[in-house]
């Protein structure tokens, strides 16, 4: 797995709840409080791997909650991987449910470092890429950090890219549901 070296820090805060009226988009849905709403989210209706990841991250007894996601496929090129022409990708914005853990970057950075160690032990193909983005988040008078996880699959054609993306999403899900207690101490 290729993991982007840099952890980007977004300056523009994410506001929760957010409201969208554009066709094909939707407003914020709290999936921990309303798990049945997951079937109404257009990003997830035709995408079982992303749906499974979002469901797992919003599990009632889990340490996370999500604040947004999206998926796409685009042409891609990199001279290090000649012949690989497409990149299927997604992102998921998540935060720790524990309010003390999410108010600083510390626990997110521990989670990212644990993922890097996990990837050393559980080696997979470099056609799967992962990147991380920290972002300030505001809801009413509360502020915290949200972690954006960017997951990609690289392929020679669209189907190949989607295959490697699905594998990367499953890999990330396996990590997140098995390592969180070690990182955060829940």
PDB file of C-alpha atoms in Angstrom:
ATOM      1  CA  UNK A   1       0.000   0.000   0.000  1.00  0.00           C
ATOM      2  CA  UNK A   2       1.256   3.434  -0.851  1.00  0.00           C
ATOM      3  CA  UNK A   3       0.616   5.925   1.968  1.00  0.00           C
ATOM      4  CA  UNK A   4       1.069   9.610   1.218  1.00  0.00           C
ATOM      5  CA  UNK A   5       3.875  10.924   3.404  1.00  0.00           C
ATOM      6  CA  UNK A   6       2.332  14.255   4.242  1.00  0.00           C
ATOM      7  CA  UNK A   7      -0.706  14.659   6.456  1.00  0.00           C
ATOM      8  CA  UNK A   8      -2.443  17.700   5.044  1.00  0.00           C
ATOM      9  CA  UNK A   9      -4.144  20.147   7.374  1.00  0.00           C
ATOM     10  CA  UNK A  10      -7.092  21.946   5.834  1.00  0.00           C
ATOM     11  CA  UNK A  11      -7.567  25.520   7.001  1.00  0.00           C
ATOM     12  CA  UNK A  12     -11.213  25.929   6.008  1.00  0.00           C
ATOM     13  CA  UNK A  13     -13.382  24.450   8.772  1.00  0.00           C
ATOM     14  CA  UNK A  14     -16.135  21.942   8.194  1.00  0.00           C
ATOM     15  CA  UNK A  15     -19.447  23.175   9.568  1.00  0.00           C
ATOM     16  CA  UNK A  16     -21.805  20.604  11.091  1.00  0.00           C
ATOM     17  CA  UNK A  17     -24.618  20.357  10.281  1.00  0.00           C
ATOM     18  CA  UNK A  18     -24.278  21.438   6.663  1.00  0.00           C
ATOM     19  CA  UNK A  19     -27.112  21.971   4.226  1.00  0.00           C
ATOM     20  CA  UNK A  20     -27.004  21.302   0.495  1.00  0.00           C
ATOM     21  CA  UNK A  21     -29.704  21.838  -2.099  1.00  0.00           C
ATOM     22  CA  UNK A  22     -27.827  21.002  -5.331  1.00  0.00           C
ATOM     23  CA  UNK A  23     -29.192  18.073  -7.344  1.00  0.00           C
ATOM     24  CA  UNK A  24     -27.450  14.824  -6.412  1.00  0.00           C
ATOM     25  CA  UNK A  25     -26.166  16.158  -3.094  1.00  0.00           C
ATOM     26  CA  UNK A  26     -27.670  16.070   0.374  1.00  0.00           C
ATOM     27  CA  UNK A  27     -27.422  17.704   3.757  1.00  0.00           C
ATOM     28  CA  UNK A  28     -25.646  16.272   6.789  1.00  0.00           C
ATOM     29  CA  UNK A  29     -27.163  13.111   8.253  1.00  0.00           C
ATOM     30  CA  UNK A  30     -26.160  11.827  11.694  1.00  0.00           C
ATOM     31  CA  UNK A  31     -25.863   8.108  10.970  1.00  0.00           C
ATOM     32  CA  UNK A  32     -25.166   7.163  14.577  1.00  0.00           C
ATOM     33  CA  UNK A  33     -28.536   8.595  15.585  1.00  0.00           C
ATOM     34  CA  UNK A  34     -30.363   7.664  12.366  1.00  0.00           C
ATOM     35  CA  UNK A  35     -28.705   4.507  10.969  1.00  0.00           C
ATOM     36  CA  UNK A  36     -31.648   3.787   8.653  1.00  0.00           C
ATOM     37  CA  UNK A  37     -30.868   6.958   6.710  1.00  0.00           C
ATOM     38  CA  UNK A  38     -27.754   5.320   5.232  1.00  0.00           C
ATOM     39  CA  UNK A  39     -29.883   3.828   2.453  1.00  0.00           C
ATOM     40  CA  UNK A  40     -30.926   7.320   1.343  1.00  0.00           C
ATOM     41  CA  UNK A  41     -27.390   8.617   0.769  1.00  0.00           C
ATOM     42  CA  UNK A  42     -26.672   8.662  -2.980  1.00  0.00           C
ATOM     43  CA  UNK A  43     -22.921   8.049  -2.526  1.00  0.00           C
ATOM     44  CA  UNK A  44     -23.687   4.736  -0.863  1.00  0.00           C
ATOM     45  CA  UNK A  45     -26.692   3.327  -2.710  1.00  0.00           C
ATOM     46  CA  UNK A  46     -24.661   1.692  -5.480  1.00  0.00           C
ATOM     47  CA  UNK A  47     -21.416   1.219  -3.589  1.00  0.00           C
ATOM     48  CA  UNK A  48     -21.358  -1.683  -1.095  1.00  0.00           C
ATOM     49  CA  UNK A  49     -17.689  -1.283  -0.010  1.00  0.00           C
ATOM     50  CA  UNK A  50     -18.099   2.386   0.913  1.00  0.00           C
ATOM     51  CA  UNK A  51     -21.489   1.695   2.504  1.00  0.00           C
ATOM     52  CA  UNK A  52     -19.943  -1.086   4.639  1.00  0.00           C
ATOM     53  CA  UNK A  53     -17.123   1.207   5.739  1.00  0.00           C
ATOM     54  CA  UNK A  54     -19.497   4.036   6.675  1.00  0.00           C
ATOM     55  CA  UNK A  55     -21.784   1.616   8.548  1.00  0.00           C
ATOM     56  CA  UNK A  56     -18.842   0.186  10.489  1.00  0.00           C
ATOM     57  CA  UNK A  57     -17.567   3.653  11.389  1.00  0.00           C
ATOM     58  CA  UNK A  58     -20.989   4.677  12.717  1.00  0.00           C
ATOM     59  CA  UNK A  59     -21.580   1.528  14.775  1.00  0.00           C
ATOM     60  CA  UNK A  60     -23.450   2.427  17.976  1.00  0.00           C
ATOM     61  CA  UNK A  61     -20.701   1.052  20.211  1.00  0.00           C
ATOM     62  CA  UNK A  62     -17.793   2.116  17.999  1.00  0.00           C
ATOM     63  CA  UNK A  63     -15.379   4.978  18.634  1.00  0.00           C
ATOM     64  CA  UNK A  64     -16.136   6.908  15.415  1.00  0.00           C
ATOM     65  CA  UNK A  65     -18.812   8.871  13.650  1.00  0.00           C
ATOM     66  CA  UNK A  66     -18.728  10.130  10.073  1.00  0.00           C
ATOM     67  CA  UNK A  67     -19.452  13.571   8.672  1.00  0.00           C
ATOM     68  CA  UNK A  68     -19.330  13.060   4.933  1.00  0.00           C
ATOM     69  CA  UNK A  69     -18.114  10.888   2.094  1.00  0.00           C
ATOM     70  CA  UNK A  70     -17.882  10.815  -1.682  1.00  0.00           C
ATOM     71  CA  UNK A  71     -16.580   8.559  -4.447  1.00  0.00           C
ATOM     72  CA  UNK A  72     -15.393   9.081  -8.046  1.00  0.00           C
ATOM     73  CA  UNK A  73     -13.322   7.684 -10.894  1.00  0.00           C
ATOM     74  CA  UNK A  74     -10.966   9.803 -12.998  1.00  0.00           C
ATOM     75  CA  UNK A  75      -8.222   9.437 -15.569  1.00  0.00           C
ATOM     76  CA  UNK A  76      -4.828   9.230 -13.913  1.00  0.00           C
ATOM     77  CA  UNK A  77      -1.197   9.031 -14.950  1.00  0.00           C
ATOM     78  CA  UNK A  78       2.104   8.593 -13.176  1.00  0.00           C
ATOM     79  CA  UNK A  79       5.366   7.729 -14.899  1.00  0.00           C
ATOM     80  CA  UNK A  80       6.215   5.347 -12.038  1.00  0.00           C
ATOM     81  CA  UNK A  81       3.231   3.183 -13.075  1.00  0.00           C
ATOM     82  CA  UNK A  82       3.092   3.262 -16.865  1.00  0.00           C
ATOM     83  CA  UNK A  83      -0.092   1.813 -18.339  1.00  0.00           C
ATOM     84  CA  UNK A  84      -2.177   2.532 -15.257  1.00  0.00           C
ATOM     85  CA  UNK A  85      -4.649   5.091 -16.540  1.00  0.00           C
ATOM     86  CA  UNK A  86      -7.452   5.332 -13.974  1.00  0.00           C
ATOM     87  CA  UNK A  87      -7.843   6.111 -10.295  1.00  0.00           C
ATOM     88  CA  UNK A  88     -11.006   5.248  -8.386  1.00  0.00           C
ATOM     89  CA  UNK A  89     -11.218   7.132  -5.123  1.00  0.00           C
ATOM     90  CA  UNK A  90     -13.262   8.145  -2.134  1.00  0.00           C
ATOM     91  CA  UNK A  91     -12.960  10.029   1.075  1.00  0.00           C
ATOM     92  CA  UNK A  92     -14.646   9.638   4.434  1.00  0.00           C
ATOM     93  CA  UNK A  93     -14.595  12.365   7.067  1.00  0.00           C
ATOM     94  CA  UNK A  94     -14.665  10.927  10.580  1.00  0.00           C
ATOM     95  CA  UNK A  95     -14.173  11.988  14.161  1.00  0.00           C
ATOM     96  CA  UNK A  96     -13.832  10.215  17.454  1.00  0.00           C
ATOM     97  CA  UNK A  97     -17.049  10.027  19.422  1.00  0.00           C
ATOM     98  CA  UNK A  98     -15.028  10.689  22.579  1.00  0.00           C
ATOM     99  CA  UNK A  99     -15.055  14.476  22.763  1.00  0.00           C
ATOM    100  CA  UNK A 100     -11.732  14.607  24.644  1.00  0.00           C
ATOM    101  CA  UNK A 101      -9.990  12.572  21.940  1.00  0.00           C
ATOM    102  CA  UNK A 102     -11.177  14.735  19.058  1.00  0.00           C
ATOM    103  CA  UNK A 103     -10.370  18.215  20.346  1.00  0.00           C
ATOM    104  CA  UNK A 104      -6.668  17.871  19.496  1.00  0.00           C
ATOM    105  CA  UNK A 105      -4.782  16.288  16.618  1.00  0.00           C
ATOM    106  CA  UNK A 106      -2.938  13.927  18.978  1.00  0.00           C
ATOM    107  CA  UNK A 107      -5.202  10.884  18.789  1.00  0.00           C
ATOM    108  CA  UNK A 108      -5.666  11.250  15.031  1.00  0.00           C
ATOM    109  CA  UNK A 109      -1.908  11.343  14.543  1.00  0.00           C
ATOM    110  CA  UNK A 110      -1.586   8.233  16.719  1.00  0.00           C
ATOM    111  CA  UNK A 111      -4.204   6.529  14.579  1.00  0.00           C
ATOM    112  CA  UNK A 112      -2.329   7.468  11.392  1.00  0.00           C
ATOM    113  CA  UNK A 113       0.974   6.229  12.819  1.00  0.00           C
ATOM    114  CA  UNK A 114      -0.690   2.965  13.866  1.00  0.00           C
ATOM    115  CA  UNK A 115      -1.971   2.618  10.297  1.00  0.00           C
ATOM    116  CA  UNK A 116       1.539   3.108   8.941  1.00  0.00           C
ATOM    117  CA  UNK A 117       2.777   0.328  11.252  1.00  0.00           C
ATOM    118  CA  UNK A 118      -0.175  -1.880  10.276  1.00  0.00           C
ATOM    119  CA  UNK A 119       0.726  -1.418   6.590  1.00  0.00           C
ATOM    120  CA  UNK A 120       4.313  -2.534   7.270  1.00  0.00           C
ATOM    121  CA  UNK A 121       3.101  -5.762   8.873  1.00  0.00           C
ATOM    122  CA  UNK A 122       0.137  -6.351   6.538  1.00  0.00           C
ATOM    123  CA  UNK A 123       1.780  -5.643   3.187  1.00  0.00           C
ATOM    124  CA  UNK A 124      -0.411  -5.272   0.106  1.00  0.00           C
ATOM    125  CA  UNK A 125      -0.067  -3.986  -3.448  1.00  0.00           C
ATOM    126  CA  UNK A 126       0.997  -0.409  -4.164  1.00  0.00           C
ATOM    127  CA  UNK A 127      -2.022  -0.084  -6.456  1.00  0.00           C
ATOM    128  CA  UNK A 128      -3.882   0.921  -3.291  1.00  0.00           C
ATOM    129  CA  UNK A 129      -3.195   4.448  -2.015  1.00  0.00           C
ATOM    130  CA  UNK A 130      -4.221   6.203   1.200  1.00  0.00           C
ATOM    131  CA  UNK A 131      -3.867   9.793   2.362  1.00  0.00           C
ATOM    132  CA  UNK A 132      -4.983  11.705   5.436  1.00  0.00           C
ATOM    133  CA  UNK A 133      -6.282  15.222   6.016  1.00  0.00           C
ATOM    134  CA  UNK A 134      -6.985  16.918   9.343  1.00  0.00           C
ATOM    135  CA  UNK A 135      -9.629  19.612   9.354  1.00  0.00           C
ATOM    136  CA  UNK A 136     -11.067  21.880  12.028  1.00  0.00           C
ATOM    137  CA  UNK A 137     -14.782  21.285  12.521  1.00  0.00           C
ATOM    138  CA  UNK A 138     -17.391  23.549  14.070  1.00  0.00           C
ATOM    139  CA  UNK A 139     -20.861  22.741  15.372  1.00  0.00           C
ATOM    140  CA  UNK A 140     -22.617  25.457  17.352  1.00  0.00           C
ATOM    141  CA  UNK A 141     -20.146  26.496  20.022  1.00  0.00           C
ATOM    142  CA  UNK A 142     -18.133  23.246  19.891  1.00  0.00           C
ATOM    143  CA  UNK A 143     -14.952  22.820  17.853  1.00  0.00           C
ATOM    144  CA  UNK A 144     -12.946  19.694  17.177  1.00  0.00           C
ATOM    145  CA  UNK A 145     -10.830  17.972  14.527  1.00  0.00           C
ATOM    146  CA  UNK A 146     -12.112  15.720  11.782  1.00  0.00           C
ATOM    147  CA  UNK A 147      -9.917  13.227   9.932  1.00  0.00           C
ATOM    148  CA  UNK A 148     -10.438  12.838   6.208  1.00  0.00           C
ATOM    149  CA  UNK A 149      -9.284   9.472   4.929  1.00  0.00           C
ATOM    150  CA  UNK A 150      -8.671   9.444   1.166  1.00  0.00           C
ATOM    151  CA  UNK A 151      -8.636   5.961  -0.362  1.00  0.00           C
ATOM    152  CA  UNK A 152      -7.667   5.192  -3.973  1.00  0.00           C
ATOM    153  CA  UNK A 153      -7.268   2.244  -6.314  1.00  0.00           C
ATOM    154  CA  UNK A 154      -5.116   2.509  -9.440  1.00  0.00           C
ATOM    155  CA  UNK A 155      -5.881   0.454 -12.552  1.00  0.00           C
ATOM    156  CA  UNK A 156      -5.198  -0.117 -16.213  1.00  0.00           C
ATOM    157  CA  UNK A 157      -8.912   0.396 -16.884  1.00  0.00           C
ATOM    158  CA  UNK A 158     -11.902   1.561 -14.832  1.00  0.00           C
ATOM    159  CA  UNK A 159     -12.814  -1.946 -13.654  1.00  0.00           C
ATOM    160  CA  UNK A 160      -9.236  -2.608 -12.508  1.00  0.00           C
ATOM    161  CA  UNK A 161      -9.103   0.717 -10.628  1.00  0.00           C
ATOM    162  CA  UNK A 162     -12.435  -0.025  -8.953  1.00  0.00           C
ATOM    163  CA  UNK A 163     -11.214  -3.481  -7.926  1.00  0.00           C
ATOM    164  CA  UNK A 164      -8.095  -2.097  -6.218  1.00  0.00           C
ATOM    165  CA  UNK A 165     -10.127   0.681  -4.605  1.00  0.00           C
ATOM    166  CA  UNK A 166     -12.550  -1.888  -3.160  1.00  0.00           C
ATOM    167  CA  UNK A 167      -9.592  -3.836  -1.767  1.00  0.00           C
ATOM    168  CA  UNK A 168      -8.179  -0.634  -0.234  1.00  0.00           C
ATOM    169  CA  UNK A 169     -11.520   0.232   1.389  1.00  0.00           C
ATOM    170  CA  UNK A 170     -11.771  -3.267   2.902  1.00  0.00           C
ATOM    171  CA  UNK A 171      -8.179  -2.962   4.122  1.00  0.00           C
ATOM    172  CA  UNK A 172      -8.867   0.389   5.793  1.00  0.00           C
ATOM    173  CA  UNK A 173     -12.062  -0.933   7.375  1.00  0.00           C
ATOM    174  CA  UNK A 174     -10.196  -3.949   8.790  1.00  0.00           C
ATOM    175  CA  UNK A 175      -7.613  -1.641  10.302  1.00  0.00           C
ATOM    176  CA  UNK A 176     -10.080   0.826  11.790  1.00  0.00           C
ATOM    177  CA  UNK A 177     -12.308  -1.764  13.455  1.00  0.00           C
ATOM    178  CA  UNK A 178      -9.396  -3.743  14.914  1.00  0.00           C
ATOM    179  CA  UNK A 179      -6.856  -1.107  15.957  1.00  0.00           C
ATOM    180  CA  UNK A 180      -8.839   1.713  17.500  1.00  0.00           C
ATOM    181  CA  UNK A 181      -8.778   0.434  21.080  1.00  0.00           C
ATOM    182  CA  UNK A 182      -4.985   0.180  20.964  1.00  0.00           C
ATOM    183  CA  UNK A 183      -4.604   3.717  19.646  1.00  0.00           C
ATOM    184  CA  UNK A 184      -7.153   5.628  21.658  1.00  0.00           C
ATOM    185  CA  UNK A 185      -7.582   3.444  24.715  1.00  0.00           C
ATOM    186  CA  UNK A 186     -11.374   3.144  24.544  1.00  0.00           C
TER     187      UNK A 186
END
